[in-house]
Amino acid sequence: MSRPSALSLPENVSARRLETSRGSFAVLDAVPPAPALGTALLVPGFTGSKEDFLDLLTPLTEAGYRVVAVDGRGQHDSGGPRDEAAYAQAELAADVIAQSAALGTPLHLLGHSMGGLVARAAVLAAGTAPWASLTLMSSGPAEISPEQQLRTQLLVDYLPTMDMETAWRTMRAMDAENAPADAEETPGWLEEFLHRRWVTTVPEQLIATAKQLMTEPDRVAELSALGLPKLVLSGEVDYAWPVPWLDAMAERLDAERVVIKGAEHSPNAERPAETAAALVAFWGRAKGGARSLTGEQ
């Protein structure tokens, strides 16, 4: 899971609700000091939330972009139904399409990890409108690696048998057992936030998306057929989708490829300055060309 360096919001960032045709979603809305060059919608991954992108907000807005980080349905502050069917990938993709329509164009879409699979599904469902580009951050071509499937299956097996508080304590105990001896202790403020985020996430959302991570088909050829500018961005190491898988996916997509040195699965939090610089450069090359979902230019 991504770990922000701080939770305090810069003055140009507001925590609010984004009203869409599919309901209301919690967002962090970061506004640049001058008229925006464009808007970016950032979609978090499995067990994540909008706060995963906090460290990107300042460098991206300083570069001239409005940035909206969202909690998807069932994630953290957005809430959602206690029904696994509500979190089918097609439903989550439709939410992203509605969020995009509410924000207008030109819109750069970014999905991190599981969020990348959802963003990809949205683009494949709606075509290239209304997006100016698609960034897949630490998000692979199909299902996650076999090693990660084993850990994810544990959650699918046991989460229905316990409440979220018990699941949190069990998971953190396992993390402590498997942590290296020189691992840094999680600061108290961060541990409290991670706990609060976990217990406010709808368990059916976690179960449904965990299953998607383990069964996602390879849709690279479908995405490659769309003329949308694409970027595959990752750290030097990735436990969910090994870096060679991401290299090969970028080649198949004819996408730009950026590897952030010193980062692993969450370059957004681990190396935010370098990640933001790569995004700004890519968005600058990809600007324009988006249409609204109503067909307006």
PDB file of C-alpha atoms in Angstrom:
ATOM      1  CA  MET A   1       0.000   0.000   0.000  1.00  0.00           C
ATOM      2  CA  SER A   2       1.146   3.562  -0.701  1.00  0.00           C
ATOM      3  CA  ARG A   3       2.305   5.586   2.288  1.00  0.00           C
ATOM      4  CA  PRO A   4       2.099   9.382   1.995  1.00  0.00           C
ATOM      5  CA  SER A   5       4.817  11.432   3.702  1.00  0.00           C
ATOM      6  CA  ALA A   6       2.189  13.646   5.393  1.00  0.00           C
ATOM      7  CA  LEU A   7      -1.589  14.055   5.526  1.00  0.00           C
ATOM      8  CA  SER A   8      -1.856  17.839   5.807  1.00  0.00           C
ATOM      9  CA  LEU A   9      -3.396  19.439   2.722  1.00  0.00           C
ATOM     10  CA  PRO A  10      -1.630  22.289   0.911  1.00  0.00           C
ATOM     11  CA  GLU A  11      -3.607  25.532   0.723  1.00  0.00           C
ATOM     12  CA  ASN A  12      -4.559  24.909  -2.910  1.00  0.00           C
ATOM     13  CA  VAL A  13      -6.044  21.467  -2.168  1.00  0.00           C
ATOM     14  CA  SER A  14      -9.627  20.933  -1.027  1.00  0.00           C
ATOM     15  CA  ALA A  15     -11.259  17.751   0.208  1.00  0.00           C
ATOM     16  CA  ARG A  16     -14.728  17.681  -1.312  1.00  0.00           C
ATOM     17  CA  ARG A  17     -17.334  15.558  -3.074  1.00  0.00           C
ATOM     18  CA  LEU A  18     -17.386  15.156  -6.844  1.00  0.00           C
ATOM     19  CA  GLU A  19     -20.981  14.860  -8.035  1.00  0.00           C
ATOM     20  CA  THR A  20     -21.422  12.615 -11.080  1.00  0.00           C
ATOM     21  CA  SER A  21     -24.178  10.812 -12.943  1.00  0.00           C
ATOM     22  CA  ARG A  22     -23.288   7.700 -10.914  1.00  0.00           C
ATOM     23  CA  GLY A  23     -23.216   9.295  -7.500  1.00  0.00           C
ATOM     24  CA  SER A  24     -20.933  11.299  -5.252  1.00  0.00           C
ATOM     25  CA  PHE A  25     -17.249  10.487  -4.736  1.00  0.00           C
ATOM     26  CA  ALA A  26     -14.734  11.818  -2.223  1.00  0.00           C
ATOM     27  CA  VAL A  27     -11.861  13.645  -3.917  1.00  0.00           C
ATOM     28  CA  LEU A  28      -8.836  15.784  -3.248  1.00  0.00           C
ATOM     29  CA  ASP A  29      -9.005  18.644  -5.741  1.00  0.00           C
ATOM     30  CA  ALA A  30      -5.708  20.477  -6.276  1.00  0.00           C
ATOM     31  CA  VAL A  31      -5.862  23.709  -8.265  1.00  0.00           C
ATOM     32  CA  PRO A  32      -2.828  25.380  -9.915  1.00  0.00           C
ATOM     33  CA  PRO A  33      -2.015  29.060  -9.265  1.00  0.00           C
ATOM     34  CA  ALA A  34      -2.711  30.018 -12.908  1.00  0.00           C
ATOM     35  CA  PRO A  35      -5.230  28.774 -15.496  1.00  0.00           C
ATOM     36  CA  ALA A  36      -4.751  25.023 -15.783  1.00  0.00           C
ATOM     37  CA  LEU A  37      -2.924  23.409 -18.686  1.00  0.00           C
ATOM     38  CA  GLY A  38      -5.254  20.479 -18.202  1.00  0.00           C
ATOM     39  CA  THR A  39      -6.789  18.243 -15.552  1.00  0.00           C
ATOM     40  CA  ALA A  40      -5.605  14.861 -14.306  1.00  0.00           C
ATOM     41  CA  LEU A  41      -7.816  12.224 -12.686  1.00  0.00           C
ATOM     42  CA  LEU A  42      -5.848   9.863 -10.425  1.00  0.00           C
ATOM     43  CA  VAL A  43      -7.375   6.473  -9.611  1.00  0.00           C
ATOM     44  CA  PRO A  44      -5.925   4.567  -6.613  1.00  0.00           C
ATOM     45  CA  GLY A  45      -5.246   0.875  -6.336  1.00  0.00           C
ATOM     46  CA  PHE A  46      -6.177  -2.088  -4.147  1.00  0.00           C
ATOM     47  CA  THR A  47      -6.558  -1.120  -0.454  1.00  0.00           C
ATOM     48  CA  GLY A  48      -5.667   2.442  -1.507  1.00  0.00           C
ATOM     49  CA  SER A  49      -7.311   5.852  -1.505  1.00  0.00           C
ATOM     50  CA  LYS A  50      -6.967   9.386  -2.809  1.00  0.00           C
ATOM     51  CA  GLU A  51      -4.333  10.096  -0.153  1.00  0.00           C
ATOM     52  CA  ASP A  52      -1.913   7.818  -2.023  1.00  0.00           C
ATOM     53  CA  PHE A  53      -1.326  10.748  -4.385  1.00  0.00           C
ATOM     54  CA  LEU A  54      -0.846  13.503  -1.792  1.00  0.00           C
ATOM     55  CA  ASP A  55       2.877  13.840  -2.483  1.00  0.00           C
ATOM     56  CA  LEU A  56       2.219  14.394  -6.194  1.00  0.00           C
ATOM     57  CA  LEU A  57      -0.245  17.250  -5.776  1.00  0.00           C
ATOM     58  CA  THR A  58       2.183  20.100  -5.156  1.00  0.00           C
ATOM     59  CA  PRO A  59       4.663  19.358  -7.969  1.00  0.00           C
ATOM     60  CA  LEU A  60       1.870  18.694 -10.466  1.00  0.00           C
ATOM     61  CA  THR A  61      -0.055  21.864  -9.642  1.00  0.00           C
ATOM     62  CA  GLU A  62       3.159  23.898  -9.666  1.00  0.00           C
ATOM     63  CA  ALA A  63       3.638  22.609 -13.215  1.00  0.00           C
ATOM     64  CA  GLY A  64       0.211  24.007 -14.132  1.00  0.00           C
ATOM     65  CA  TYR A  65      -2.175  21.057 -13.849  1.00  0.00           C
ATOM     66  CA  ARG A  66      -5.375  20.673 -11.891  1.00  0.00           C
ATOM     67  CA  VAL A  67      -5.217  17.301 -10.170  1.00  0.00           C
ATOM     68  CA  VAL A  68      -8.174  15.351  -8.812  1.00  0.00           C
ATOM     69  CA  ALA A  69      -7.462  12.219  -6.761  1.00  0.00           C
ATOM     70  CA  VAL A  70     -10.527  10.099  -6.082  1.00  0.00           C
ATOM     71  CA  ASP A  71     -11.767   7.432  -3.692  1.00  0.00           C
ATOM     72  CA  GLY A  72     -13.605   4.907  -5.834  1.00  0.00           C
ATOM     73  CA  ARG A  73     -16.870   3.402  -4.707  1.00  0.00           C
ATOM     74  CA  GLY A  74     -16.334   1.471  -1.503  1.00  0.00           C
ATOM     75  CA  GLN A  75     -12.914   3.038  -0.880  1.00  0.00           C
ATOM     76  CA  HIS A  76     -12.265   5.023   2.314  1.00  0.00           C
ATOM     77  CA  ASP A  77     -14.401   8.199   2.265  1.00  0.00           C
ATOM     78  CA  SER A  78     -16.603   7.439  -0.749  1.00  0.00           C
ATOM     79  CA  GLY A  79     -18.603   4.613   0.786  1.00  0.00           C
ATOM     80  CA  GLY A  80     -20.528   1.988  -1.112  1.00  0.00           C
ATOM     81  CA  PRO A  81     -23.047  -0.854  -0.886  1.00  0.00           C
ATOM     82  CA  ARG A  82     -22.448  -4.133   0.946  1.00  0.00           C
ATOM     83  CA  ASP A  83     -22.860  -6.072  -2.287  1.00  0.00           C
ATOM     84  CA  GLU A  84     -19.934  -7.639  -4.123  1.00  0.00           C
ATOM     85  CA  ALA A  85     -21.695  -7.250  -7.475  1.00  0.00           C
ATOM     86  CA  ALA A  86     -21.534  -3.463  -7.083  1.00  0.00           C
ATOM     87  CA  TYR A  87     -17.753  -3.688  -7.467  1.00  0.00           C
ATOM     88  CA  ALA A  88     -17.592  -5.634 -10.709  1.00  0.00           C
ATOM     89  CA  GLN A  89     -14.935  -4.133 -12.937  1.00  0.00           C
ATOM     90  CA  ALA A  90     -17.543  -2.864 -15.399  1.00  0.00           C
ATOM     91  CA  GLU A  91     -19.216  -0.934 -12.566  1.00  0.00           C
ATOM     92  CA  LEU A  92     -15.937   0.586 -11.399  1.00  0.00           C
ATOM     93  CA  ALA A  93     -15.034   1.507 -14.975  1.00  0.00           C
ATOM     94  CA  ALA A  94     -18.418   3.185 -15.441  1.00  0.00           C
ATOM     95  CA  ASP A  95     -17.685   5.237 -12.322  1.00  0.00           C
ATOM     96  CA  VAL A  96     -14.393   6.435 -13.841  1.00  0.00           C
ATOM     97  CA  ILE A  97     -16.202   7.382 -17.052  1.00  0.00           C
ATOM     98  CA  ALA A  98     -18.736   9.390 -15.026  1.00  0.00           C
ATOM     99  CA  GLN A  99     -16.006  11.054 -12.948  1.00  0.00           C
ATOM    100  CA  SER A 100     -14.182  11.984 -16.147  1.00  0.00           C
ATOM    101  CA  ALA A 101     -17.322  13.452 -17.678  1.00  0.00           C
ATOM    102  CA  ALA A 102     -17.871  15.562 -14.565  1.00  0.00           C
ATOM    103  CA  LEU A 103     -14.352  17.004 -14.762  1.00  0.00           C
ATOM    104  CA  GLY A 104     -14.342  17.937 -18.451  1.00  0.00           C
ATOM    105  CA  THR A 105     -11.531  17.974 -20.998  1.00  0.00           C
ATOM    106  CA  PRO A 106      -8.665  17.787 -21.721  1.00  0.00           C
ATOM    107  CA  LEU A 107      -8.320  15.098 -19.066  1.00  0.00           C
ATOM    108  CA  HIS A 108      -5.280  12.945 -18.358  1.00  0.00           C
ATOM    109  CA  LEU A 109      -6.262   9.631 -16.760  1.00  0.00           C
ATOM    110  CA  LEU A 110      -3.896   7.780 -14.424  1.00  0.00           C
ATOM    111  CA  GLY A 111      -4.509   4.484 -12.675  1.00  0.00           C
ATOM    112  CA  HIS A 112      -2.195   3.047 -10.019  1.00  0.00           C
ATOM    113  CA  SER A 113      -1.969  -0.740  -9.648  1.00  0.00           C
ATOM    114  CA  MET A 114      -5.552  -2.089  -9.502  1.00  0.00           C
ATOM    115  CA  GLY A 115      -6.632   1.418 -10.475  1.00  0.00           C
ATOM    116  CA  GLY A 116      -4.771   0.931 -13.731  1.00  0.00           C
ATOM    117  CA  LEU A 117      -6.886  -2.103 -14.574  1.00  0.00           C
ATOM    118  CA  VAL A 118     -10.023  -0.069 -13.870  1.00  0.00           C
ATOM    119  CA  ALA A 119      -8.754   2.887 -15.914  1.00  0.00           C
ATOM    120  CA  ARG A 120      -7.944   0.538 -18.790  1.00  0.00           C
ATOM    121  CA  ALA A 121     -11.442  -0.947 -18.625  1.00  0.00           C
ATOM    122  CA  ALA A 122     -12.936   2.566 -18.697  1.00  0.00           C
ATOM    123  CA  VAL A 123     -10.967   3.515 -21.801  1.00  0.00           C
ATOM    124  CA  LEU A 124     -11.906   0.276 -23.537  1.00  0.00           C
ATOM    125  CA  ALA A 125     -15.564   0.805 -22.674  1.00  0.00           C
ATOM    126  CA  ALA A 126     -15.788   4.448 -23.764  1.00  0.00           C
ATOM    127  CA  GLY A 127     -13.143   4.699 -26.459  1.00  0.00           C
ATOM    128  CA  THR A 128     -10.658   7.557 -26.287  1.00  0.00           C
ATOM    129  CA  ALA A 129     -13.192  10.225 -25.221  1.00  0.00           C
ATOM    130  CA  PRO A 130     -12.766  12.303 -23.067  1.00  0.00           C
ATOM    131  CA  TRP A 131      -9.140  11.530 -22.312  1.00  0.00           C
ATOM    132  CA  ALA A 132      -5.997  13.187 -23.595  1.00  0.00           C
ATOM    133  CA  SER A 133      -3.779  10.382 -22.297  1.00  0.00           C
ATOM    134  CA  LEU A 134      -3.658   7.228 -20.181  1.00  0.00           C
ATOM    135  CA  THR A 135      -0.940   6.425 -17.645  1.00  0.00           C
ATOM    136  CA  LEU A 136      -0.674   2.932 -16.193  1.00  0.00           C
ATOM    137  CA  MET A 137       1.396   3.251 -13.021  1.00  0.00           C
ATOM    138  CA  SER A 138       2.694  -0.017 -11.561  1.00  0.00           C
ATOM    139  CA  SER A 139      -0.169  -1.790 -13.322  1.00  0.00           C
ATOM    140  CA  GLY A 140       0.354  -4.795 -15.531  1.00  0.00           C
ATOM    141  CA  PRO A 141      -1.030  -6.593 -18.557  1.00  0.00           C
ATOM    142  CA  ALA A 142      -3.128  -9.236 -16.793  1.00  0.00           C
ATOM    143  CA  GLU A 143      -3.332 -10.975 -13.408  1.00  0.00           C
ATOM    144  CA  ILE A 144      -0.780 -10.314 -10.657  1.00  0.00           C
ATOM    145  CA  SER A 145       2.268 -12.495 -10.048  1.00  0.00           C
ATOM    146  CA  PRO A 146       1.799 -15.980  -8.544  1.00  0.00           C
ATOM    147  CA  GLU A 147       3.458 -14.929  -5.279  1.00  0.00           C
ATOM    148  CA  GLN A 148       1.049 -12.050  -4.832  1.00  0.00           C
ATOM    149  CA  GLN A 149      -1.898 -14.225  -5.752  1.00  0.00           C
ATOM    150  CA  LEU A 150      -1.157 -16.400  -2.724  1.00  0.00           C
ATOM    151  CA  ARG A 151      -1.325 -13.416  -0.351  1.00  0.00           C
ATOM    152  CA  THR A 152      -4.389 -11.992  -2.080  1.00  0.00           C
ATOM    153  CA  GLN A 153      -6.195 -15.329  -1.901  1.00  0.00           C
ATOM    154  CA  LEU A 154      -5.751 -15.303   1.870  1.00  0.00           C
ATOM    155  CA  LEU A 155      -7.736 -12.093   2.034  1.00  0.00           C
ATOM    156  CA  VAL A 156     -10.497 -13.527  -0.178  1.00  0.00           C
ATOM    157  CA  ASP A 157     -10.657 -16.651   1.986  1.00  0.00           C
ATOM    158  CA  TYR A 158     -10.628 -15.044   5.410  1.00  0.00           C
ATOM    159  CA  LEU A 159     -12.187 -11.601   5.080  1.00  0.00           C
ATOM    160  CA  PRO A 160     -15.762 -12.966   4.890  1.00  0.00           C
ATOM    161  CA  THR A 161     -15.184 -14.753   8.220  1.00  0.00           C
ATOM    162  CA  MET A 162     -14.093 -11.743  10.305  1.00  0.00           C
ATOM    163  CA  ASP A 163     -14.845  -8.084  10.847  1.00  0.00           C
ATOM    164  CA  MET A 164     -12.560  -5.401   9.399  1.00  0.00           C
ATOM    165  CA  GLU A 165     -10.934  -4.625  12.756  1.00  0.00           C
ATOM    166  CA  THR A 166      -9.962  -8.251  13.327  1.00  0.00           C
ATOM    167  CA  ALA A 167      -8.741  -8.528   9.753  1.00  0.00           C
ATOM    168  CA  TRP A 168      -6.576  -5.421  10.251  1.00  0.00           C
ATOM    169  CA  ARG A 169      -4.950  -6.795  13.392  1.00  0.00           C
ATOM    170  CA  THR A 170      -4.301 -10.140  11.729  1.00  0.00           C
ATOM    171  CA  MET A 171      -2.809  -8.513   8.638  1.00  0.00           C
ATOM    172  CA  ARG A 172      -0.543  -6.190  10.627  1.00  0.00           C
ATOM    173  CA  ALA A 173       0.676  -9.094  12.747  1.00  0.00           C
ATOM    174  CA  MET A 174       1.610 -10.983   9.570  1.00  0.00           C
ATOM    175  CA  ASP A 175       3.370  -7.875   8.227  1.00  0.00           C
ATOM    176  CA  ALA A 176       5.398  -7.583  11.430  1.00  0.00           C
ATOM    177  CA  GLU A 177       6.436 -11.234  11.277  1.00  0.00           C
ATOM    178  CA  ASN A 178       7.603 -10.927   7.685  1.00  0.00           C
ATOM    179  CA  ALA A 179       9.282  -7.529   7.981  1.00  0.00           C
ATOM    180  CA  PRO A 180      13.094  -7.375   7.679  1.00  0.00           C
ATOM    181  CA  ALA A 181      15.008  -6.783  10.888  1.00  0.00           C
ATOM    182  CA  ASP A 182      16.068  -3.291   9.809  1.00  0.00           C
ATOM    183  CA  ALA A 183      12.570  -2.182   8.726  1.00  0.00           C
ATOM    184  CA  GLU A 184      11.610   1.292   9.930  1.00  0.00           C
ATOM    185  CA  GLU A 185       8.725   1.538  12.376  1.00  0.00           C
ATOM    186  CA  THR A 186       5.572   3.080  10.909  1.00  0.00           C
ATOM    187  CA  PRO A 187       4.972   6.536  12.456  1.00  0.00           C
ATOM    188  CA  GLY A 188       1.957   6.694  14.741  1.00  0.00           C
ATOM    189  CA  TRP A 189       0.045   9.216  12.599  1.00  0.00           C
ATOM    190  CA  LEU A 190       0.509   7.028   9.531  1.00  0.00           C
ATOM    191  CA  GLU A 191      -0.458   3.829  11.319  1.00  0.00           C
ATOM    192  CA  GLU A 192      -3.641   5.553  12.542  1.00  0.00           C
ATOM    193  CA  PHE A 193      -4.496   6.693   9.026  1.00  0.00           C
ATOM    194  CA  LEU A 194      -3.837   3.298   7.444  1.00  0.00           C
ATOM    195  CA  HIS A 195      -6.022   1.688  10.102  1.00  0.00           C
ATOM    196  CA  ARG A 196      -8.825   4.209   9.596  1.00  0.00           C
ATOM    197  CA  ARG A 197      -8.678   3.762   5.825  1.00  0.00           C
ATOM    198  CA  TRP A 198      -8.828  -0.016   6.145  1.00  0.00           C
ATOM    199  CA  VAL A 199     -11.838  -0.115   8.482  1.00  0.00           C
ATOM    200  CA  THR A 200     -13.778   2.429   6.388  1.00  0.00           C
ATOM    201  CA  THR A 201     -13.256   0.507   3.150  1.00  0.00           C
ATOM    202  CA  VAL A 202     -16.200  -1.736   2.265  1.00  0.00           C
ATOM    203  CA  PRO A 203     -15.113  -5.394   2.627  1.00  0.00           C
ATOM    204  CA  GLU A 204     -17.062  -6.461  -0.452  1.00  0.00           C
ATOM    205  CA  GLN A 205     -15.046  -3.957  -2.468  1.00  0.00           C
ATOM    206  CA  LEU A 206     -11.816  -5.560  -1.276  1.00  0.00           C
ATOM    207  CA  ILE A 207     -13.047  -9.066  -2.025  1.00  0.00           C
ATOM    208  CA  ALA A 208     -14.313  -8.187  -5.493  1.00  0.00           C
ATOM    209  CA  THR A 209     -11.184  -6.306  -6.523  1.00  0.00           C
ATOM    210  CA  ALA A 210      -8.911  -8.971  -5.045  1.00  0.00           C
ATOM    211  CA  LYS A 211     -10.600 -11.520  -7.285  1.00  0.00           C
ATOM    212  CA  GLN A 212     -10.120  -9.214 -10.261  1.00  0.00           C
ATOM    213  CA  LEU A 213      -6.409  -8.926  -9.527  1.00  0.00           C
ATOM    214  CA  MET A 214      -6.112 -12.706  -9.628  1.00  0.00           C
ATOM    215  CA  THR A 215      -8.182 -13.273 -12.783  1.00  0.00           C
ATOM    216  CA  GLU A 216      -7.644 -10.190 -14.985  1.00  0.00           C
ATOM    217  CA  PRO A 217      -7.313 -11.202 -18.652  1.00  0.00           C
ATOM    218  CA  ASP A 218      -4.658  -9.784 -20.943  1.00  0.00           C
ATOM    219  CA  ARG A 219      -6.313  -6.842 -22.754  1.00  0.00           C
ATOM    220  CA  VAL A 220      -3.164  -5.243 -24.093  1.00  0.00           C
ATOM    221  CA  ALA A 221      -4.027  -5.875 -27.734  1.00  0.00           C
ATOM    222  CA  GLU A 222      -7.417  -4.191 -27.283  1.00  0.00           C
ATOM    223  CA  LEU A 223      -5.839  -1.149 -25.665  1.00  0.00           C
ATOM    224  CA  SER A 224      -3.094  -0.988 -28.263  1.00  0.00           C
ATOM    225  CA  ALA A 225      -5.717  -0.572 -30.984  1.00  0.00           C
ATOM    226  CA  LEU A 226      -6.821   2.761 -29.493  1.00  0.00           C
ATOM    227  CA  GLY A 227      -4.926   5.848 -30.606  1.00  0.00           C
ATOM    228  CA  LEU A 228      -4.675   7.344 -27.136  1.00  0.00           C
ATOM    229  CA  PRO A 229      -1.190   8.428 -25.948  1.00  0.00           C
ATOM    230  CA  LYS A 230      -0.062   5.959 -23.286  1.00  0.00           C
ATOM    231  CA  LEU A 231       2.607   5.847 -20.610  1.00  0.00           C
ATOM    232  CA  VAL A 232       3.701   2.811 -18.601  1.00  0.00           C
ATOM    233  CA  LEU A 233       5.415   4.048 -15.432  1.00  0.00           C
ATOM    234  CA  SER A 234       6.837   1.979 -12.593  1.00  0.00           C
ATOM    235  CA  GLY A 235       9.602   1.689 -10.062  1.00  0.00           C
ATOM    236  CA  GLU A 236      12.723  -0.405 -10.497  1.00  0.00           C
ATOM    237  CA  VAL A 237      11.118  -3.269  -8.556  1.00  0.00           C
ATOM    238  CA  ASP A 238       7.491  -4.345  -8.516  1.00  0.00           C
ATOM    239  CA  TYR A 239       6.080  -7.178  -6.446  1.00  0.00           C
ATOM    240  CA  ALA A 240       2.674  -7.284  -8.173  1.00  0.00           C
ATOM    241  CA  TRP A 241       3.763  -7.254 -11.821  1.00  0.00           C
ATOM    242  CA  PRO A 242       7.506  -7.848 -12.364  1.00  0.00           C
ATOM    243  CA  VAL A 243       9.251  -5.042 -14.231  1.00  0.00           C
ATOM    244  CA  PRO A 244      10.021  -7.219 -17.303  1.00  0.00           C
ATOM    245  CA  TRP A 245       6.257  -7.774 -17.664  1.00  0.00           C
ATOM    246  CA  LEU A 246       5.744  -4.005 -17.653  1.00  0.00           C
ATOM    247  CA  ASP A 247       8.552  -3.496 -20.179  1.00  0.00           C
ATOM    248  CA  ALA A 248       6.957  -6.010 -22.533  1.00  0.00           C
ATOM    249  CA  MET A 249       3.499  -4.483 -22.057  1.00  0.00           C
ATOM    250  CA  ALA A 250       4.798  -1.006 -22.946  1.00  0.00           C
ATOM    251  CA  GLU A 251       6.352  -2.392 -26.122  1.00  0.00           C
ATOM    252  CA  ARG A 252       3.116  -4.136 -27.103  1.00  0.00           C
ATOM    253  CA  LEU A 253       1.182  -0.912 -26.461  1.00  0.00           C
ATOM    254  CA  ASP A 254       3.705   1.230 -28.318  1.00  0.00           C
ATOM    255  CA  ALA A 255       3.597   3.288 -25.123  1.00  0.00           C
ATOM    256  CA  GLU A 256       6.166   5.543 -23.563  1.00  0.00           C
ATOM    257  CA  ARG A 257       8.053   3.800 -20.755  1.00  0.00           C
ATOM    258  CA  VAL A 258       9.497   5.377 -17.598  1.00  0.00           C
ATOM    259  CA  VAL A 259      11.227   3.553 -14.751  1.00  0.00           C
ATOM    260  CA  ILE A 260      11.630   5.646 -11.595  1.00  0.00           C
ATOM    261  CA  LYS A 261      14.950   4.904  -9.912  1.00  0.00           C
ATOM    262  CA  GLY A 262      14.746   4.129  -6.209  1.00  0.00           C
ATOM    263  CA  ALA A 263      11.015   3.367  -6.343  1.00  0.00           C
ATOM    264  CA  GLU A 264       9.101   0.107  -6.083  1.00  0.00           C
ATOM    265  CA  HIS A 265       5.336  -0.411  -6.398  1.00  0.00           C
ATOM    266  CA  SER A 266       4.377   3.126  -5.335  1.00  0.00           C
ATOM    267  CA  PRO A 267       6.565   5.682  -7.149  1.00  0.00           C
ATOM    268  CA  ASN A 268       3.837   8.245  -6.420  1.00  0.00           C
ATOM    269  CA  ALA A 269       4.779   8.085  -2.728  1.00  0.00           C
ATOM    270  CA  GLU A 270       8.340   6.755  -2.857  1.00  0.00           C
ATOM    271  CA  ARG A 271       9.769   9.174  -5.448  1.00  0.00           C
ATOM    272  CA  PRO A 272       7.078  11.829  -5.994  1.00  0.00           C
ATOM    273  CA  ALA A 273       9.302  14.552  -7.477  1.00  0.00           C
ATOM    274  CA  GLU A 274      10.721  12.261 -10.150  1.00  0.00           C
ATOM    275  CA  THR A 275       7.300  10.744 -10.825  1.00  0.00           C
ATOM    276  CA  ALA A 276       5.674  14.156 -11.194  1.00  0.00           C
ATOM    277  CA  ALA A 277       8.419  15.293 -13.588  1.00  0.00           C
ATOM    278  CA  ALA A 278       7.833  12.240 -15.769  1.00  0.00           C
ATOM    279  CA  LEU A 279       4.077  12.837 -15.808  1.00  0.00           C
ATOM    280  CA  VAL A 280       4.400  16.523 -16.657  1.00  0.00           C
ATOM    281  CA  ALA A 281       6.743  15.735 -19.540  1.00  0.00           C
ATOM    282  CA  PHE A 282       4.386  13.059 -20.886  1.00  0.00           C
ATOM    283  CA  TRP A 283       1.252  15.181 -20.508  1.00  0.00           C
ATOM    284  CA  GLY A 284       2.964  18.016 -22.309  1.00  0.00           C
ATOM    285  CA  ARG A 285       3.597  15.764 -25.297  1.00  0.00           C
ATOM    286  CA  ALA A 286       0.096  14.270 -25.160  1.00  0.00           C
ATOM    287  CA  LYS A 287      -1.958  17.447 -24.675  1.00  0.00           C
ATOM    288  CA  GLY A 288      -5.097  18.103 -26.694  1.00  0.00           C
ATOM    289  CA  GLY A 289      -7.218  15.842 -28.816  1.00  0.00           C
ATOM    290  CA  ALA A 290      -9.750  14.853 -26.167  1.00  0.00           C
ATOM    291  CA  ARG A 291     -13.500  14.968 -26.798  1.00  0.00           C
ATOM    292  CA  SER A 292     -16.249  15.157 -24.219  1.00  0.00           C
ATOM    293  CA  LEU A 293     -18.467  12.158 -23.637  1.00  0.00           C
ATOM    294  CA  THR A 294     -21.290  14.133 -25.239  1.00  0.00           C
ATOM    295  CA  GLY A 295     -19.269  14.603 -28.423  1.00  0.00           C
ATOM    296  CA  GLU A 296     -18.417  18.266 -27.837  1.00  0.00           C
ATOM    297  CA  GLN A 297     -14.990  19.542 -28.940  1.00  0.00           C
TER     298      GLN A 297
END
